[in-house]
XYZ file of C-alpha atoms in Angstrom:
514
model
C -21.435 9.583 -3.290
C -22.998 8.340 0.143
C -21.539 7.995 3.408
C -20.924 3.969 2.375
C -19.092 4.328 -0.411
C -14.686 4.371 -0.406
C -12.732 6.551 -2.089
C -10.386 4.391 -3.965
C -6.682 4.414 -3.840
C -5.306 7.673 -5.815
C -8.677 9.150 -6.240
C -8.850 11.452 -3.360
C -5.895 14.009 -1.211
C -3.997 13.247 0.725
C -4.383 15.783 3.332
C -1.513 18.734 3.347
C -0.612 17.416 0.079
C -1.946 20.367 -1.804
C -0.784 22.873 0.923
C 3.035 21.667 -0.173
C 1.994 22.512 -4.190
C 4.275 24.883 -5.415
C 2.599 28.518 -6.533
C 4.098 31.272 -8.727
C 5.986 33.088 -5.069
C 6.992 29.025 -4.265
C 5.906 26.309 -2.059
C 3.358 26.504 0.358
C 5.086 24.592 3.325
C 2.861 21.917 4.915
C 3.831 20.263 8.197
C 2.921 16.626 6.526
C 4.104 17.157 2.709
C 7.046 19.519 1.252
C 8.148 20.212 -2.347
C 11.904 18.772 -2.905
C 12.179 20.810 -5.797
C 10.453 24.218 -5.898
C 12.854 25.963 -8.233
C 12.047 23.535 -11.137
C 9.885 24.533 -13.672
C 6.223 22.968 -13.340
C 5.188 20.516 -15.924
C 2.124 23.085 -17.219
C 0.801 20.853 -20.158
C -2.657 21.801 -21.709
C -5.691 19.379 -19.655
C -6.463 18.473 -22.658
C -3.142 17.044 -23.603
C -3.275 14.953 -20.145
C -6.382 13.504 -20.641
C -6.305 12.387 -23.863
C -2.810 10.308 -22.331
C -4.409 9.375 -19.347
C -7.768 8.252 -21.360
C -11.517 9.065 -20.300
C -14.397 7.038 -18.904
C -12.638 4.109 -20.157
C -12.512 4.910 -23.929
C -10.679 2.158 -25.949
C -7.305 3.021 -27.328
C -6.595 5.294 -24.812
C -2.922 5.194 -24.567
C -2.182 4.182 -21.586
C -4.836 1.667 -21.514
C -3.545 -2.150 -21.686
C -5.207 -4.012 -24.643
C -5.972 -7.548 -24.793
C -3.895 -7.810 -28.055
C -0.905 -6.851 -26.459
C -1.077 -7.631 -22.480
C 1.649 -5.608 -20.638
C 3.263 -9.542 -19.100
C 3.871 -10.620 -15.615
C 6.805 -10.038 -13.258
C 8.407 -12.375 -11.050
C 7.004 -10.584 -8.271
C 3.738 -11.907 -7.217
C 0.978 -9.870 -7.224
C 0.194 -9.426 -3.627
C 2.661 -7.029 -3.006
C 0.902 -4.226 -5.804
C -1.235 -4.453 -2.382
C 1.090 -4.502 0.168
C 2.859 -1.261 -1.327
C -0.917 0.362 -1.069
C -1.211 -0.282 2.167
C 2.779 0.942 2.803
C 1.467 4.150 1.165
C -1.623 4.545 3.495
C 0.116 4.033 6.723
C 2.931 7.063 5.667
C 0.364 8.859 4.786
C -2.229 8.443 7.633
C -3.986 11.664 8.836
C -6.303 11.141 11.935
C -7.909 14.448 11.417
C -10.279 14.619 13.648
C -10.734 17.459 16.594
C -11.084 14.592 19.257
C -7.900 12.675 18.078
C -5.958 16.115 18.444
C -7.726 16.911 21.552
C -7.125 14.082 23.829
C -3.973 12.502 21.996
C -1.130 14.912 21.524
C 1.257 12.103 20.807
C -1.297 11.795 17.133
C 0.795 15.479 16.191
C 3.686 13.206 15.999
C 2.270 10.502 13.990
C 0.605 12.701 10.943
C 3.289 14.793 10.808
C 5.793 11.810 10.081
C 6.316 9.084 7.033
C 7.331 6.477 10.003
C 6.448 2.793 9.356
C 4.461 2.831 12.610
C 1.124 1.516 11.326
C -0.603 4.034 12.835
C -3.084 2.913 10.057
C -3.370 -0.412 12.255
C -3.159 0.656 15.776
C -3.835 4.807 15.362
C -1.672 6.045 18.183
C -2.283 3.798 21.260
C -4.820 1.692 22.992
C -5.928 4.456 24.632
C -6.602 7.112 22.175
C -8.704 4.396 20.121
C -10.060 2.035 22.580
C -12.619 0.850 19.578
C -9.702 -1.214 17.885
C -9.306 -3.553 21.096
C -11.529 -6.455 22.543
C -11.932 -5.082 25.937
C -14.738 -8.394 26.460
C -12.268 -11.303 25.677
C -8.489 -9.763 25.564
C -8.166 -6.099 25.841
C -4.473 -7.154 24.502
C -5.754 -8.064 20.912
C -7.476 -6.787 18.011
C -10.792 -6.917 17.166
C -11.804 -8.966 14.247
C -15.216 -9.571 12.139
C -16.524 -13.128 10.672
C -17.132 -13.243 7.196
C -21.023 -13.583 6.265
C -22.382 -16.538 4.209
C -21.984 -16.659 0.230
C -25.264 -16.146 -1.619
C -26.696 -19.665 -1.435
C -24.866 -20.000 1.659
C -27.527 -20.624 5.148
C -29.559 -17.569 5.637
C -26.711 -14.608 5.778
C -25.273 -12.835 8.677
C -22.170 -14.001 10.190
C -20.877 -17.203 8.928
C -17.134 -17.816 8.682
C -14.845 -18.109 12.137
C -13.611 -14.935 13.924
C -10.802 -13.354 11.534
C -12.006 -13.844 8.489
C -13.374 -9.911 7.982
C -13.056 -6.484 10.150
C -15.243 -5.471 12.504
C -17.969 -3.717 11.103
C -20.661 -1.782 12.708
C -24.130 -2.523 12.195
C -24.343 -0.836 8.302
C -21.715 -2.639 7.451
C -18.765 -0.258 7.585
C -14.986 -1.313 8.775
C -14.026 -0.119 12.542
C -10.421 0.606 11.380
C -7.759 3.095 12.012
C -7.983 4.025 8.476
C -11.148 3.991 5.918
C -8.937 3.553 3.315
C -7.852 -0.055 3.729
C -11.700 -0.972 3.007
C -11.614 -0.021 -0.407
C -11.481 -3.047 -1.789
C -11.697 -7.237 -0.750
C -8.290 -7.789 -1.110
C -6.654 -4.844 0.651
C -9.063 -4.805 3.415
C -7.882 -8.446 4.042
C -4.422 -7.328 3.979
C -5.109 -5.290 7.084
C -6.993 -8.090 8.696
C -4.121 -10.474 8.003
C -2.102 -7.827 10.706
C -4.768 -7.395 13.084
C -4.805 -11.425 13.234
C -0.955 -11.413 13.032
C -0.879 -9.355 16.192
C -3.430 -11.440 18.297
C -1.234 -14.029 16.772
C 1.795 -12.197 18.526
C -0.080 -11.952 21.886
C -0.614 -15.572 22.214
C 2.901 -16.428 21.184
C 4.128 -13.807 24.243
C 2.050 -15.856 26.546
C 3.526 -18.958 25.854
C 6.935 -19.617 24.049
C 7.997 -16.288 23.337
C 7.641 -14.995 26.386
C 11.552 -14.155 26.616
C 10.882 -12.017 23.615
C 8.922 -8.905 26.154
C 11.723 -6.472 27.031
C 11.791 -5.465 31.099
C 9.203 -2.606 31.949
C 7.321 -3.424 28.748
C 3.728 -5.003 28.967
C 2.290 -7.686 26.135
C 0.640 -5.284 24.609
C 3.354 -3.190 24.698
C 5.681 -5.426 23.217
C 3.434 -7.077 20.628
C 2.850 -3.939 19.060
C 6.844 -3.723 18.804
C 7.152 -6.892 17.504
C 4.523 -6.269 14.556
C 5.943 -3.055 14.059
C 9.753 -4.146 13.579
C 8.937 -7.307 11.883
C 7.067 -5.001 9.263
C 9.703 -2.552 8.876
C 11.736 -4.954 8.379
C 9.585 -6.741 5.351
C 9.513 -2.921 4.134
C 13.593 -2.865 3.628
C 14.332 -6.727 2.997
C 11.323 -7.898 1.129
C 9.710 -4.941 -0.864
C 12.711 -2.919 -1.668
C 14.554 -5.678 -2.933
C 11.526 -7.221 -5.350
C 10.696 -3.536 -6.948
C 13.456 -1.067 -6.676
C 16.846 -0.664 -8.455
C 19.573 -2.810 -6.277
C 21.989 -0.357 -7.591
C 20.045 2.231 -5.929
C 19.700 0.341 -2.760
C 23.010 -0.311 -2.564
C 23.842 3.088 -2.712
C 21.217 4.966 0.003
C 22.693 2.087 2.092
C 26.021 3.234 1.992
C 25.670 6.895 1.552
C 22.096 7.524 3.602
C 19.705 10.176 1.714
C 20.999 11.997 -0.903
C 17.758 13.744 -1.777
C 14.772 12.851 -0.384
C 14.470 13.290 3.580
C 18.221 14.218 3.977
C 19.867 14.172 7.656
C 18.969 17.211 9.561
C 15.158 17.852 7.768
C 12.308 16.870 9.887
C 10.211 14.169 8.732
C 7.497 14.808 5.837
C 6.301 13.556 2.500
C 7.765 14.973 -0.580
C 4.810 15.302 -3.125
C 7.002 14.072 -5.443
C 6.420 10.732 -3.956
C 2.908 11.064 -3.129
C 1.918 12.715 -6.392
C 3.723 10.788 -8.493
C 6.267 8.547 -8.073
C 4.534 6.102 -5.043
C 1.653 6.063 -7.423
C 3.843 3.575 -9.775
C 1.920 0.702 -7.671
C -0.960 1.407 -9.918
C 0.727 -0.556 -13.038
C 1.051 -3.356 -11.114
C -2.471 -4.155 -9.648
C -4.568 -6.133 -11.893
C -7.793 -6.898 -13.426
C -8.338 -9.997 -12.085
C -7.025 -11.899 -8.474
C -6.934 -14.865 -7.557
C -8.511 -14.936 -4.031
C -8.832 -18.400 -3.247
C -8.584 -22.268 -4.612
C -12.580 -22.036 -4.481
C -13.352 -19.228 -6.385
C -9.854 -18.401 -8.655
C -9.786 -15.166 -10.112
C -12.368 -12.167 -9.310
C -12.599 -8.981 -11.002
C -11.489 -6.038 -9.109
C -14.736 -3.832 -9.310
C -17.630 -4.886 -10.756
C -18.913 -4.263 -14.180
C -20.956 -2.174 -16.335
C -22.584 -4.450 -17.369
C -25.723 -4.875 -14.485
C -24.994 -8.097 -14.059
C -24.280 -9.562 -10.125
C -21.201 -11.032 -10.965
C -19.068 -11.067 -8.132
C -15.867 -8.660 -7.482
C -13.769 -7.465 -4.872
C -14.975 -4.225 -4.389
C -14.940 -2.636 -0.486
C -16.631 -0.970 1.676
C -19.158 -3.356 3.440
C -19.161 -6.935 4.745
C -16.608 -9.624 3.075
C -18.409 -13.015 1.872
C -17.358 -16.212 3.105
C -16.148 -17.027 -0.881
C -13.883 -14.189 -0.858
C -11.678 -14.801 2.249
C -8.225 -14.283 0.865
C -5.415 -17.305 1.095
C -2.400 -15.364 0.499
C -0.315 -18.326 -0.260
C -2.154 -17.617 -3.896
C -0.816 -14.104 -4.207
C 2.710 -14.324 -2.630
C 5.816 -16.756 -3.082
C 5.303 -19.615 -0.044
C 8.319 -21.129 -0.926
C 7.140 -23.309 -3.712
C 6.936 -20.559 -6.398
C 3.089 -21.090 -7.353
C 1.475 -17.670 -7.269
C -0.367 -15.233 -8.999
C 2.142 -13.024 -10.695
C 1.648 -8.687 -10.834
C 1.889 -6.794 -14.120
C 5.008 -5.645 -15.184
C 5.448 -1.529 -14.194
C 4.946 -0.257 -17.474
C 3.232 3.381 -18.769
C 0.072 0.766 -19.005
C -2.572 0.312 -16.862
C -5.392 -2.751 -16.666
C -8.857 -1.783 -18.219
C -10.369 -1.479 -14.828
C -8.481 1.472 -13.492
C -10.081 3.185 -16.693
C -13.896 2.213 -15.243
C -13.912 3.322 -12.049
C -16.496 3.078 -9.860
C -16.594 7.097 -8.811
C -18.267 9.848 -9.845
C -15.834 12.754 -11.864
C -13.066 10.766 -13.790
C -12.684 7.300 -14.217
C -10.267 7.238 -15.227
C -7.188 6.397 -12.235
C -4.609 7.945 -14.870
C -6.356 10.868 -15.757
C -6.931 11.499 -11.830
C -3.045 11.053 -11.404
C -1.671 13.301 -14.178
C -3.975 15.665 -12.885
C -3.257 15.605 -9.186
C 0.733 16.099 -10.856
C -0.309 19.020 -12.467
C -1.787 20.556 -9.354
C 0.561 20.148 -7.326
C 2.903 22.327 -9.938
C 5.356 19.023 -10.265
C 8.529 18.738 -12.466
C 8.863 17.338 -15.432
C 10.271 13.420 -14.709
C 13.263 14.512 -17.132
C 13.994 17.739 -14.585
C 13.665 15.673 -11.530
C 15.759 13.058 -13.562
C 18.822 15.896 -13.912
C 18.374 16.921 -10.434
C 18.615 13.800 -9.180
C 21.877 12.933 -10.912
C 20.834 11.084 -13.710
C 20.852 11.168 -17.084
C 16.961 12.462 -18.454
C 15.798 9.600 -20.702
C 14.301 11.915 -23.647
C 10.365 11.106 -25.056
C 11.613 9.983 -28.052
C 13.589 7.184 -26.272
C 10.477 5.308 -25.339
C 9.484 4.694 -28.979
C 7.663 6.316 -31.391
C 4.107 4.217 -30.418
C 4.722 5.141 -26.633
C 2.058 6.306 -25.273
C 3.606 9.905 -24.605
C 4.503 10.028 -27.902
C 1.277 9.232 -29.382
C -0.538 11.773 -27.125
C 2.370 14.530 -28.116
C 1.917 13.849 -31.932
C -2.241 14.002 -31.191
C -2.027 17.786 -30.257
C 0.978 18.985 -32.627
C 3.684 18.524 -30.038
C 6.114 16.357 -31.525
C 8.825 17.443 -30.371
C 8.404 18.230 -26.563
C 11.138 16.301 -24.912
C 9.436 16.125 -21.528
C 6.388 13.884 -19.742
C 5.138 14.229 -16.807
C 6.723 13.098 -13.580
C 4.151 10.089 -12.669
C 4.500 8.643 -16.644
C 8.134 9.045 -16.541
C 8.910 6.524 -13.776
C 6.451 4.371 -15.542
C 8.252 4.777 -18.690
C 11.550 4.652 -17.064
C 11.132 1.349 -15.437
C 9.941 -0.423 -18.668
C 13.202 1.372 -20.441
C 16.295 0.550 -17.730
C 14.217 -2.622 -16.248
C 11.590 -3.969 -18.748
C 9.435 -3.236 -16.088
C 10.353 -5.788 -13.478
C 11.129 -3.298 -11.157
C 11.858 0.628 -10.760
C 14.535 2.607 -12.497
C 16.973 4.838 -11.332
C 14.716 7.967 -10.638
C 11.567 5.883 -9.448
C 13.844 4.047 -7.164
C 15.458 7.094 -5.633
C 12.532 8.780 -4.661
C 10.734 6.268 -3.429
C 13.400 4.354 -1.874
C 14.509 7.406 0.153
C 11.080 8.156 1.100
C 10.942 4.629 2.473
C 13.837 3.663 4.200
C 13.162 3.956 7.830
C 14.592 7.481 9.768
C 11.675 7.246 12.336
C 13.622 6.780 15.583
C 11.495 4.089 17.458
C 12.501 2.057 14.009
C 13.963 -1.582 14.374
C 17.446 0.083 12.032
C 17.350 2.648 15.354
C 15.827 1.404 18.004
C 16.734 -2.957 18.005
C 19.517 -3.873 19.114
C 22.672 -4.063 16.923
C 21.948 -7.100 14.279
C 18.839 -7.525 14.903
C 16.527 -9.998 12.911
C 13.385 -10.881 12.715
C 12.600 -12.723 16.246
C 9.220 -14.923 14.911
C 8.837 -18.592 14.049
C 9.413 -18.642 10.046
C 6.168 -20.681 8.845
C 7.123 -21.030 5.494
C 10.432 -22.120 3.361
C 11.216 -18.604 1.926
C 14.632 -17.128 1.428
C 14.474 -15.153 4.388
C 11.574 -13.425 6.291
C 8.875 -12.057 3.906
C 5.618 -10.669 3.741
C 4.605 -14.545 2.659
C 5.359 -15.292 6.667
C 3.929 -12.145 8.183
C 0.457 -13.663 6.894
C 1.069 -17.407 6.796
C 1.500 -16.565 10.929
C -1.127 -14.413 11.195
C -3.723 -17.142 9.975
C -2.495 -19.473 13.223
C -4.547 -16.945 14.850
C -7.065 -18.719 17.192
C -10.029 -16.810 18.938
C -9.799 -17.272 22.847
C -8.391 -20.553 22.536
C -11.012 -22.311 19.757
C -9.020 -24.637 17.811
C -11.783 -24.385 14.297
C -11.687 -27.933 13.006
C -14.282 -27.134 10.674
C -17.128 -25.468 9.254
C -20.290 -26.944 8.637
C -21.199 -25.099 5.090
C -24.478 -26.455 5.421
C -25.486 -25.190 8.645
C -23.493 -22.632 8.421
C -21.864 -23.414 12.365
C -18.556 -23.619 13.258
C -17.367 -27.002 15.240
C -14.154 -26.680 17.772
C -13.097 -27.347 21.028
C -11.929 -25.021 23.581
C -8.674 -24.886 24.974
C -7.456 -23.322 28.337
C -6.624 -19.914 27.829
C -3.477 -18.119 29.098
C-alpha cells in the first residue's frame, strides 16, 4: 500500500483499541478504549469457523454475502445517514497522534482521550494547534475548501467546479483534513466538506443576521465553532438516534441516564464493545451503489475487478466535477424522494466482500476478526449482562447465516455468535432490520448520548434548540438542513450564477464583504 492510498472504514485500529483487549490476567486498560465486560468469557471460535461466515476475497455464497436473488430491502431511512454514522464513529474515535500535536497542544490529551461529539475530526483542537485548516488569505474565520476538477471530457483538468465543491488538497492530491479517514471514499469525504462549508456558512450568517446569536466575550470564530458543534450534537440525539435505534431504549437512557455503558462517575472512553462490534452495524447499511447526483444517478462504491475505467466513488485524491454530492438525493428534504439504505441485517452488499486492500477483503471477515482479538463476548453474554433476554442461534432460522457456518464445521448446536453478527441478527429478529434491537441499541446508544461537558444537553442554556434558519420542510432539524445550509455557502462574497461547462470558468459577481 503507498502513502496515497486510505484505509477504509473498519479495516484498520483504532488506536488504544487493542491495548483495552482483554488477556488471560484481564484487560489491558487504555486511556482511549476500556473493556465493559472483562469477566465474560471470550467468544474463542476456530479462524476458520469466522471466515468461512464472514466469506473470503469475495467468494459467492458466502453467508453473509447479499445475493441478487434475494436483496436484503430498503429502510425508510435514507441512505445518507449509513454515512453520517461513519463519520459519527470517526470523530469519537479521533486520535491526533502525532509528537507535535502532543507537544504544543495539551488541550489534544483531552480530546483523544474522550468519545465527545466535538468534531475534533473537523476542527482538531483549535485554530491554533492546526492553523492548516483555516484561510488565513481571505477569512482566517473559515474553513478552507478545494474546487472540484473537470470530468474526463470536461476542458483540460485541474480545478474546475466553484470553491466548496472538494477539500483542500495538496499538490499530490491528498485531503488537508483533521482526519485521513473522511477521504476514504467520494461520498464521505463530501460529508465532511458539507461541514467545513456549513461553518463558513455559519460565519457569514454571524456577520449579518445572526449576529445576536455570539455570546459576550466570545469571538466569531469562537462562536461558530459552537454553533456547528451544538447543532450537530443535537442531529446526533434527535435525528440519528431516533431513525436507527430502539425508541424503547431511548426512552429509557433518557429517563434513567447510563445503565451500562459510560455510567456516572467513569471517565470518558470507548468501550470496545462499541468499537469492535456493535458501532460497526453501519456496515449493513451502506450500499453498492449511490446515487450522487441528478447527472450521473447511481455510482458504484469502489471500482471493479474488472479493468475497466468505470467510474466509482472511491477516495483518496481529487473529487470530479460529476461526482459533487447533492444530498437532497440521499436524505429526506421534506418531500420523501431519496435514496433509501439497506435494511441492518447479518448481510452485507457484494462490495464490502471486494475490497480494494491488500490482506482480507473481505469487511466481515476483517470485523469478526478484530472481535476475536479483542477477546469480545459472545452477543448472547453481553445480551444477559445487559438485561435482556439472549436470542439463541437457532432463533434466527435454520438458513441464517450463523447457522449455516455452525452446521459447515460440525457445530450445530453452539448456541452463541459472535458479538458484531449478533446485533446484526438481532435487529433483523426484534426490528426486521429497520433499526437496532435491544442490545445494539444499548450499547451504542449509551456510547452516544452526549456526557462531554462543553455539550449543548450541558453546556446551552435550559431548552435549548437548534438556533439556525431551517432551509428545508422537515419534521424538525435534521441532518437534511445541516447540509441544505451548508451549500448557501458563498466564497468571499461571489454569488456563482453559473458555470460555463464548456470553458470550464465560473461567471459571478462580487458582493461587498462583511
Amino acid at each position: 500500500m503507498n502513502a496515497r492510498d486510505i484505509m477504509l472504514h473498519g479495516g484498520s485500529e483504532h488506536r488504544g483499541m487493542n491495548d483495552a483487549a482483554c488477556t488471560a490476567a484481564g484487560p489491558v486498560r487504555s486511556h482511549r478504549f476500556y473493556t465493559q465486560f472483562p469477566d465474560l468469557d471470550p467468544y474463542d471460535r476456530d479462524g476458520d469457523l469466522l471466515r468461512t461466515l464472514g466469506g473470503t476475497d469475495g467468494e459467492a455464497g458466502a453467508p453473509m454475502m447479499e445475493t441478487p436473488d434475494d436483496p436484503v430491502g430498503d429502510t425508510e431511512t435514507p441512505a445518507g445517514y449509513g454515512i453520517f454514522g461513519q463519520y459519527v464513529d470517526h470523530d469519537i474515535t479521533f486520535d491526533p497522534t502525532s509528537d507535535i500535536d502532543r507537544r504544543n497542544d495539551p488541550a489534544a490529551l483531552r480530546n483523544f482521550r474522550t468519545p465527545a461529539l466535538d468534531l475534533d475530526s473537523l476542527y482538531r483542537t483549535n485554530a491554533e494547534a492546526a492553523p492548516f485548516l483555516y484561510d488565513h488569505d481571505a477569512d482566517e474565520r473559515k474553513l478552507l475548501t478545494g474546487e472540484a476538477v473537470a470530468a474526463e471530457g470536461d476542458g483540460d483538468g485541474g480545478a474546475f467546479g466553484p470553491p466548496g465543491t472538494d477539500l483542500q488538497r495538496n499538490e499530490q492530491g491528498t485531503a488537508v483534513i483533521g482526519d485521513p479517514r473522511n477521504d476514504e471514499n467520494v461520498v464521505v469525504s463530501q460529508l465532511q466538506l458539507a461541514f467545513a462549508n456549513f461553518h463558513n456558512r455559519i460565519v457569514d450568517h454571524l456577520r449579518g443576521p445572526g449576529s445576536s446569536l455570539v455570546e459576550e466575550d466570545e469571538s466569531v470564530l469562537e462562536a461558530a465553532q459552537r454553533l456547528v458543534r451544538w447543532h450537530y450534537q443535537w442531529v446526533v440525539r434527535h435525528d440519528l438516534l431516533p431513525r436507527i435505534y430502539d425508541r424503547y431504549v431511548l426512552a429509557d437512557i433518557e429517563e434513567r441516564g447510563r445503565q451500562f455503558f459510560l455510567p456516572a462517575g467513569r471517565p470518558p472512553a470507548i468501550p470496545v464493545e462499541f468499537g469492535g462490534a456493535a458501532h460497526r452495524f453501519g456496515h449493513s447499511m451502506i450500499l453498492h451503489a449511490f446515487d450522487v447526483n441528478d447527472e450521473v444517478g447511481e455510482v458504484s462504491l469502489f471500482p471493479t475487478d474488472s479493468g475497466e475505467e468505470d467510474r466509482h466513488l472511491r477516495g483518496g485524491g481529487p473529487v470530479s466535477s460529476d461526482l459533487v454530492v447533492d444530498w437532497s438525493r440521499l436524505l429526506d428534504t421534506g418531500d420523501g424522494d431519496y435514496q433509501p439504505s439497506r435494511k441492518i441485517e447479518p448481510l452485507l452488499a457484494p462490495a464490502l466482500f471486494e475490497l480494494p486492500v491488500s490482506g482480507d477483503r473481505s469487511l466481515a471477515v476483517r470485523n469478526l476478526r478484530r472481535g476475536k482479538a479483542l477477546g469480545l463476548g459472545s452477543g448472547q453474554d453481553v445480551a444477559a449482562r445487559v438485561g435482556y433476554d439472549p436470542i439463541r442461534n437457532e432463533a434466527f432460522g435454520d438458513e441464517s447465516a450463523i447457522m449455516r457456518t455452525l452446521r459447515a464445521h460440525g457445530r450445530g448446536a453452539d448456541p452463541d455468535s459472535p458479538l458484531w453478527y449478533y446485533v446484526l441478527a438481532e435487529a433483523d429478529y426484534q426490528q426486521d432490520g429497520e433499526r437496532l434491537g435491544a442490545v445494539g441499541s444499548r450499547i451504542v446508544a449509551e456510547t452516544l448520548i452526549e456526557a462531554d461537558e462543553t455539550a449543548y444537553p450541558n453546556a446551552a442554556p435550559d431548552d435549548w434548540e437548534p438556533s439556525l434558519p431551517q432551509p428545508t420542510p422537515t419534521d424538525g432539524y435534521t441532518l437534511a438542513d445541516i447540509t441544505a445550509f451548508a451549500a448557501e455557502a458563498r466564497p468571499d462574497g461571489l454569488v456563482i450564477d453559473a458555470v460555463d461547462a464548456g470553458s470550464a470558468t465560473v461567471r459571478g459577481t462580487r458582493s461587498t464583504s462583511r
